[in-house]
mmCIF file of C-alpha atoms in Angstrom:
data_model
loop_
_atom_site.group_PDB
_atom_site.id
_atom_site.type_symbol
_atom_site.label_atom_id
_atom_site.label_comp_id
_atom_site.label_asym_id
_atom_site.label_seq_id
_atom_site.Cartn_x
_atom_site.Cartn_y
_atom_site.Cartn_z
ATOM 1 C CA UNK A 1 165.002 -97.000 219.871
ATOM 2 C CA UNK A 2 165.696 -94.248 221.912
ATOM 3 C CA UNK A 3 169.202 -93.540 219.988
ATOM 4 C CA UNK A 4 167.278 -93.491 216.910
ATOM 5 C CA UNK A 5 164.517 -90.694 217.986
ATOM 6 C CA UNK A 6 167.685 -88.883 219.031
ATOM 7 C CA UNK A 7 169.756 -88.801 215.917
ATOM 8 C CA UNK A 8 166.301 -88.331 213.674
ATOM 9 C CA UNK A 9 166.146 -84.804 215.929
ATOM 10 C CA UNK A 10 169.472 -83.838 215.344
ATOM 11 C CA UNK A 11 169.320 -84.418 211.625
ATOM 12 C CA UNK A 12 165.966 -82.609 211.497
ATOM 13 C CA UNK A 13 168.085 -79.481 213.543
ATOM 14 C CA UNK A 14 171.249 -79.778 211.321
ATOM 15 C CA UNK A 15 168.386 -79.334 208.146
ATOM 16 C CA UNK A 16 166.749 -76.725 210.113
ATOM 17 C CA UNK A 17 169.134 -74.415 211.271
ATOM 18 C CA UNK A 18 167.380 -71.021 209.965
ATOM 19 C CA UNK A 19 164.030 -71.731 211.593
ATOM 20 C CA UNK A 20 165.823 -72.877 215.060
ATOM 21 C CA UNK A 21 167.591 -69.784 215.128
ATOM 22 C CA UNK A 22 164.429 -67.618 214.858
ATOM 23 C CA UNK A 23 162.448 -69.743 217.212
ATOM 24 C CA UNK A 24 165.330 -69.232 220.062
ATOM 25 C CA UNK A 25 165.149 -65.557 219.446
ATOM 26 C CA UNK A 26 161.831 -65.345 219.577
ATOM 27 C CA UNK A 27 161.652 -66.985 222.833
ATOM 28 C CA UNK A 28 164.564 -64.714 224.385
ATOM 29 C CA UNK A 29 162.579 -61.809 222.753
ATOM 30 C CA UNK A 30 159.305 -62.907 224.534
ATOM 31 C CA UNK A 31 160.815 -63.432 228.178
ATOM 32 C CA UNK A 32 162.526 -60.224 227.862
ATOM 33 C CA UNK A 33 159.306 -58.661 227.230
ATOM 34 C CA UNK A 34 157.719 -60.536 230.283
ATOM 35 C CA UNK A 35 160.426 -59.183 232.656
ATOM 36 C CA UNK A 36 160.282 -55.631 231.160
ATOM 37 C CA UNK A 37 156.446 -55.700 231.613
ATOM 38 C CA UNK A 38 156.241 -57.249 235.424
ATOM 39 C CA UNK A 39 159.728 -55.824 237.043
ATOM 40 C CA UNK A 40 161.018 -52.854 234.568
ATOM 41 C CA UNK A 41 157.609 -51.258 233.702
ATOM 42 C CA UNK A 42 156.170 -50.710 237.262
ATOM 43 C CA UNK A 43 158.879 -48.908 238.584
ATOM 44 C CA UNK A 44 159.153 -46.638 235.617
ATOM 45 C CA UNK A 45 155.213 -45.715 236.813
ATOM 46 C CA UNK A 46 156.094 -45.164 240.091
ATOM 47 C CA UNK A 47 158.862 -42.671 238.789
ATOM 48 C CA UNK A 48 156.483 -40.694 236.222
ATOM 49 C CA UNK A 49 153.691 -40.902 239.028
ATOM 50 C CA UNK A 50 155.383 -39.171 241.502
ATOM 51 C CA UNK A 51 155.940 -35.647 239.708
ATOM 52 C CA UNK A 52 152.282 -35.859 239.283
ATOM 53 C CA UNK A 53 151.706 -36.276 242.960
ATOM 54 C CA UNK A 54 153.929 -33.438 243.842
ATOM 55 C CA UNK A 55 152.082 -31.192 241.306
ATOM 56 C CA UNK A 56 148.610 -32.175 242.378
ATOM 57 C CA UNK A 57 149.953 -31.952 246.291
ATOM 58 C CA UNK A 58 151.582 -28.120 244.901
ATOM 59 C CA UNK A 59 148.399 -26.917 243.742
ATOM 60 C CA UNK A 60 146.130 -28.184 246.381
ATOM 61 C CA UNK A 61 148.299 -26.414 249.069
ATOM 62 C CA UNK A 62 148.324 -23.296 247.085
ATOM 63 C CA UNK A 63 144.194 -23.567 246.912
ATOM 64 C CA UNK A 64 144.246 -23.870 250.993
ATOM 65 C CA UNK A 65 146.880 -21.300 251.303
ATOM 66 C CA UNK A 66 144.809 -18.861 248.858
ATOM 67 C CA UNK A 67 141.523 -19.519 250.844
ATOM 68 C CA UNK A 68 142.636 -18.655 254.114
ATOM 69 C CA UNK A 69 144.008 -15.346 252.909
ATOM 70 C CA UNK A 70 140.821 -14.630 251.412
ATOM 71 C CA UNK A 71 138.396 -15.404 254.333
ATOM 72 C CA UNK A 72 138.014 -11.960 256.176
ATOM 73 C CA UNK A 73 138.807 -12.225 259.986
ATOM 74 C CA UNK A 74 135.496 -11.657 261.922
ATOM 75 C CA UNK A 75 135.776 -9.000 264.051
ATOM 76 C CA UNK A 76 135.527 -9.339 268.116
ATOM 77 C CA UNK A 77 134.941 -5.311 268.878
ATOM 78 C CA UNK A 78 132.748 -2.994 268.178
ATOM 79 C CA UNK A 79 133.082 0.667 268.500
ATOM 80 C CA UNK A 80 129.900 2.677 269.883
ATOM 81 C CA UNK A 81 129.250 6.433 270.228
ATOM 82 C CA UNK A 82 127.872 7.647 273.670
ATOM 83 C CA UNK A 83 126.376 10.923 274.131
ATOM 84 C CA UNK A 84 123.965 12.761 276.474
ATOM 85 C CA UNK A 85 123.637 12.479 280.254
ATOM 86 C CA UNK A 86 126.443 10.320 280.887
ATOM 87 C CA UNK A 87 129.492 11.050 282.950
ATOM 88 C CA UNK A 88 132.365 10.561 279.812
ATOM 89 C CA UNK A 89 130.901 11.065 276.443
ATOM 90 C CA UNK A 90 132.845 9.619 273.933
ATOM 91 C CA UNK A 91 133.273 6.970 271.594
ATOM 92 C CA UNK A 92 134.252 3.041 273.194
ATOM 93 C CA UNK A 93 135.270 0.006 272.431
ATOM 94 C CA UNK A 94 133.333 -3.403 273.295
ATOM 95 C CA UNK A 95 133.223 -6.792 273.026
ATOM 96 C CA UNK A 96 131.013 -8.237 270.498
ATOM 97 C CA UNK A 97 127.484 -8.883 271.935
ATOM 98 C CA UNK A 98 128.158 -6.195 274.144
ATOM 99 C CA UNK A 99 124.726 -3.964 275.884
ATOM 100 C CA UNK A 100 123.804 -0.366 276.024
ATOM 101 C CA UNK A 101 124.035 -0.773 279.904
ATOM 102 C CA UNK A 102 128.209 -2.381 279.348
ATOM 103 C CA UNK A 103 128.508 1.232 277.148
ATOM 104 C CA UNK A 104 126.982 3.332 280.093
ATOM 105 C CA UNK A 105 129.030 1.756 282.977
ATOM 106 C CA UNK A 106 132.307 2.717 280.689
ATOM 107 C CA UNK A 107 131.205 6.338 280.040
ATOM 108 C CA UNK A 108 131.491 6.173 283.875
ATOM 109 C CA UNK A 109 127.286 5.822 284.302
ATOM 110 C CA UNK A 110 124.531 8.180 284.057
ATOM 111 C CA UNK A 111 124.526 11.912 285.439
ATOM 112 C CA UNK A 112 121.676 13.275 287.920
ATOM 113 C CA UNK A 113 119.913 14.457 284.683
ATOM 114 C CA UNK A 114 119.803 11.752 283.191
ATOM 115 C CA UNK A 115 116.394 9.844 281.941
ATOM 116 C CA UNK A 116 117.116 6.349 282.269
ATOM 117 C CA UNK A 117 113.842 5.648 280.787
ATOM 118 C CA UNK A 118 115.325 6.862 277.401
ATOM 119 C CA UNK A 119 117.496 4.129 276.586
ATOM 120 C CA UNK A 120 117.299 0.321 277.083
ATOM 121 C CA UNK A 121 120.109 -1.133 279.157
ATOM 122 C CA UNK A 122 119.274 -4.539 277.622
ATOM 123 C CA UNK A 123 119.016 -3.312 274.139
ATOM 124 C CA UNK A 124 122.481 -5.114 272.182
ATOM 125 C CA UNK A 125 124.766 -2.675 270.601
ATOM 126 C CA UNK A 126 125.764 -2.930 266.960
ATOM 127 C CA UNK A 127 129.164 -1.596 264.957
ATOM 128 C CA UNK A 128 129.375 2.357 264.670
ATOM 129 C CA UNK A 129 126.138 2.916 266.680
ATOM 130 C CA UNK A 130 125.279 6.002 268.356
ATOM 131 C CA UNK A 131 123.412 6.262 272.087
ATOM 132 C CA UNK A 132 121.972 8.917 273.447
ATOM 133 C CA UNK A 133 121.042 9.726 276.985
ATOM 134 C CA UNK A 134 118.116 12.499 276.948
ATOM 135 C CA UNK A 135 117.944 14.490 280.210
ATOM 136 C CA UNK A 136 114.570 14.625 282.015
ATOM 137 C CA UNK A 137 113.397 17.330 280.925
ATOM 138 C CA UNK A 138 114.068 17.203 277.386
ATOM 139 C CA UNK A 139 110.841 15.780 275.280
ATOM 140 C CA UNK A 140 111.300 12.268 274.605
ATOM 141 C CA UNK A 141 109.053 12.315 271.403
ATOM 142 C CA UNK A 142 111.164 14.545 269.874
ATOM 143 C CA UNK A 143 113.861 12.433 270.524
ATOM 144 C CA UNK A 144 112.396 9.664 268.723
ATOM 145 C CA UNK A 145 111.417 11.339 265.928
ATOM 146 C CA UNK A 146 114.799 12.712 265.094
ATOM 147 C CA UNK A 147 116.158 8.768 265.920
ATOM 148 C CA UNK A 148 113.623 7.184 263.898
ATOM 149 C CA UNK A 149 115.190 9.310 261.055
ATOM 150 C CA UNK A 150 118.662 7.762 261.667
ATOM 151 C CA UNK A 151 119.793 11.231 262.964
ATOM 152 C CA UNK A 152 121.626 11.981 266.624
ATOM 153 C CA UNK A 153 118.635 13.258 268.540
ATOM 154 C CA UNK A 154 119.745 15.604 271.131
ATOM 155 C CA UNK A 155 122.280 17.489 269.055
ATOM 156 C CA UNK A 156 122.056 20.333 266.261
ATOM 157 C CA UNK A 157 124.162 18.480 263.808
ATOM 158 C CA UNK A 158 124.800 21.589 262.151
ATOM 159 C CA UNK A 159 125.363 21.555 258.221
ATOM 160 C CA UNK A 160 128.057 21.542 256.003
ATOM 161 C CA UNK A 161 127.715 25.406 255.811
ATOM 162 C CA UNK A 162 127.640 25.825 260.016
ATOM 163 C CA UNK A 163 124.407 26.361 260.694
ATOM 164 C CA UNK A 164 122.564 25.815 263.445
ATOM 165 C CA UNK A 165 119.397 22.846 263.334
ATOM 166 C CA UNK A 166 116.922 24.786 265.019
ATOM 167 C CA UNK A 167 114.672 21.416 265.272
ATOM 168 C CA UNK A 168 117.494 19.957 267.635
ATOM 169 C CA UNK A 169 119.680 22.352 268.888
ATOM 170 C CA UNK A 170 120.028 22.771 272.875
ATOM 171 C CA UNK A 171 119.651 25.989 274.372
ATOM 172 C CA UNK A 172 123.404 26.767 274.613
ATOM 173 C CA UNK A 173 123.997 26.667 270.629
ATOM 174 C CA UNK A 174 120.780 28.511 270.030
ATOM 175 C CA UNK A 175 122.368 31.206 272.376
ATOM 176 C CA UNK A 176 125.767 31.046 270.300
ATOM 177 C CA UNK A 177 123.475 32.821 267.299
ATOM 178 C CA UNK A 178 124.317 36.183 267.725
ATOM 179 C CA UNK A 179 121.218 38.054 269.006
ATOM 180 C CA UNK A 180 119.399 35.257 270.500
ATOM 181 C CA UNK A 181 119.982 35.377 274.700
ATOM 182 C CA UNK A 182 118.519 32.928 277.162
ATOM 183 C CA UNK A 183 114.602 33.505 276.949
ATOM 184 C CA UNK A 184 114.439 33.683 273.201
ATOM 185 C CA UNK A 185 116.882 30.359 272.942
ATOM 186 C CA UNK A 186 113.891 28.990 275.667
ATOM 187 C CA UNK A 187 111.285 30.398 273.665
ATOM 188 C CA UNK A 188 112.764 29.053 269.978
ATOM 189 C CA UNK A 189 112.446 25.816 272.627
ATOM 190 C CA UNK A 190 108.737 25.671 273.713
ATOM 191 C CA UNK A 191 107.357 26.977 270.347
ATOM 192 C CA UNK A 192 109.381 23.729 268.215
ATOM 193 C CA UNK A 193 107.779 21.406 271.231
ATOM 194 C CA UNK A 194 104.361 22.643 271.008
ATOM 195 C CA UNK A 195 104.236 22.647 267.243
ATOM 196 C CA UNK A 196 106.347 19.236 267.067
ATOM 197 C CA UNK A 197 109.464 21.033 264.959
ATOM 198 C CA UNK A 198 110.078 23.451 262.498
ATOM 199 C CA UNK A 199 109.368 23.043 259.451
ATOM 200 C CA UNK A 200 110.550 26.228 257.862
ATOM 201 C CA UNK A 201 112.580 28.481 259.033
ATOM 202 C CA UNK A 202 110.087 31.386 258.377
ATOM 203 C CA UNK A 203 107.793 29.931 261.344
ATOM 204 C CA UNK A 204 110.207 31.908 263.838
ATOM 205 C CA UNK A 205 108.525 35.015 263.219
ATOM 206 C CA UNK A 206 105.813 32.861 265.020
ATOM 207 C CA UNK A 207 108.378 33.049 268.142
ATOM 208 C CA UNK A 208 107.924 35.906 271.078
ATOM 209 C CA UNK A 209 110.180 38.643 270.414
ATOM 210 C CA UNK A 210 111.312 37.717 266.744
ATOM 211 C CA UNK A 211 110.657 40.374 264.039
ATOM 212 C CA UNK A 212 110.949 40.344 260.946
ATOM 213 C CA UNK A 213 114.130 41.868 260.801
ATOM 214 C CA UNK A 214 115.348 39.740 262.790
ATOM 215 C CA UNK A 215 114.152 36.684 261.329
ATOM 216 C CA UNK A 216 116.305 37.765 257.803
ATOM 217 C CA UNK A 217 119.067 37.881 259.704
ATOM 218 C CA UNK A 218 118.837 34.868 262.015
ATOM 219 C CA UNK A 219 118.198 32.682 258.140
ATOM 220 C CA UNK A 220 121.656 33.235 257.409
ATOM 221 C CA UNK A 221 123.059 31.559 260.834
ATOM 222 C CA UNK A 222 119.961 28.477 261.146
ATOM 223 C CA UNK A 223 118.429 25.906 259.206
ATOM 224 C CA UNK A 224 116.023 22.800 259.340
ATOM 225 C CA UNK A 225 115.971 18.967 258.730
#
């Protein structure tokens, strides 16, 4: 029985031949294809992946690279401007945070002139500022006046042109002016303290001992705020 299912196949494959043929190569076809897909094809991934990788690694290096170049260091000094009745004007260098009393000690402390009620030793100092140490007998509202209005007080700040400020120049540059000695640079002094400033230049004709000759001259050589 068995002989004769046997022989009945291999008559039906001799008649058959064609369509055994493309069965077979379909089959090798089809487990080629299954090998490609699970041993072939994942490794071929792995190879086109890892270009990607190294471009997407590139770019995000370049991103941290760019952003540290572009974050501005922060600064750890600060550079402040002492003037007035200290030992060393001049301008110093401190540590961020730093105090108007750190600033004095450096300019070597305050003189015997020196108003320590014009500044605040705990007061915290800023980038570029400028301190001033009035004397005690200078008049501390004029001081405040001329700081409230982001000026130097204490100084004539003279202009572009070299004249003198009459509303804050000391006696010694009012007695630079040609003309003007010691009591009229004391008297320019007392009249701008009693009348709170100048605010023309004409009101020195108000002073002691000013004409008005002298007062045309003296417009060419001062000025006001």
């Amino acid at each position: 029985m068995r002989n004769q299912y046997l022989e009945k196949c291999r008559k039906w494959i001799s008649g058959h031949q064609l369509l055994t043929g493309l069965l077979g190569s379909l089959l090798v076809m089809a487990t080629a294809f299954v090998v490609w897909t699970q041993v072939l094809s994942p490794q071929e991934e792995q190879v086109a992946e890892a270009p990607l990788l190294s471009l997407v690694e590139e770019v995000s290096n370049d991103k941290v690279e760019e952003s540290a170049e572009e974050r501005p260091e922060s600064s750890t000094e600060i550079m402040v401007d002492i003037k007035g009745a200290v030992k060393k004007e001049g301008v110093y260098s401190l540590a961020t945070g730093s105090r108007v009393t750190d600033v004095i000690r450096l300019a070597g402390g305050f003189t015997a002139e020196a108003d320590k009620k014009s500044v605040n030793l705990a007061q915290k100092l800023t980038d570029e500022e400028v301190i001033y140490v009035a004397t005690v007998d200078e008049d501390l509202s004029l001081i405040e006046t001329t700081a409230n209005r982001g000026e130097t007080p204490g100084t004539s700040k003279a202009g572009d042109d070299g004249k003198v400020n009459l509303n804050r120049a000391s006696a010694a540059e009012l007695q630079a002016i040609s003309g003007i000695g010691e009591k009229r640079a004391q008297d320019i002094i007392a009249y701008r303290e009693a009348e709170g400033g100048f605010t023309s230049v004409d009101e020195l004709i108000n002073v002691s001992g000013i004409g008005a000759k002298t007062l045309e001259r003296l417009k060419t050589e001062v000025c006001i705020d």
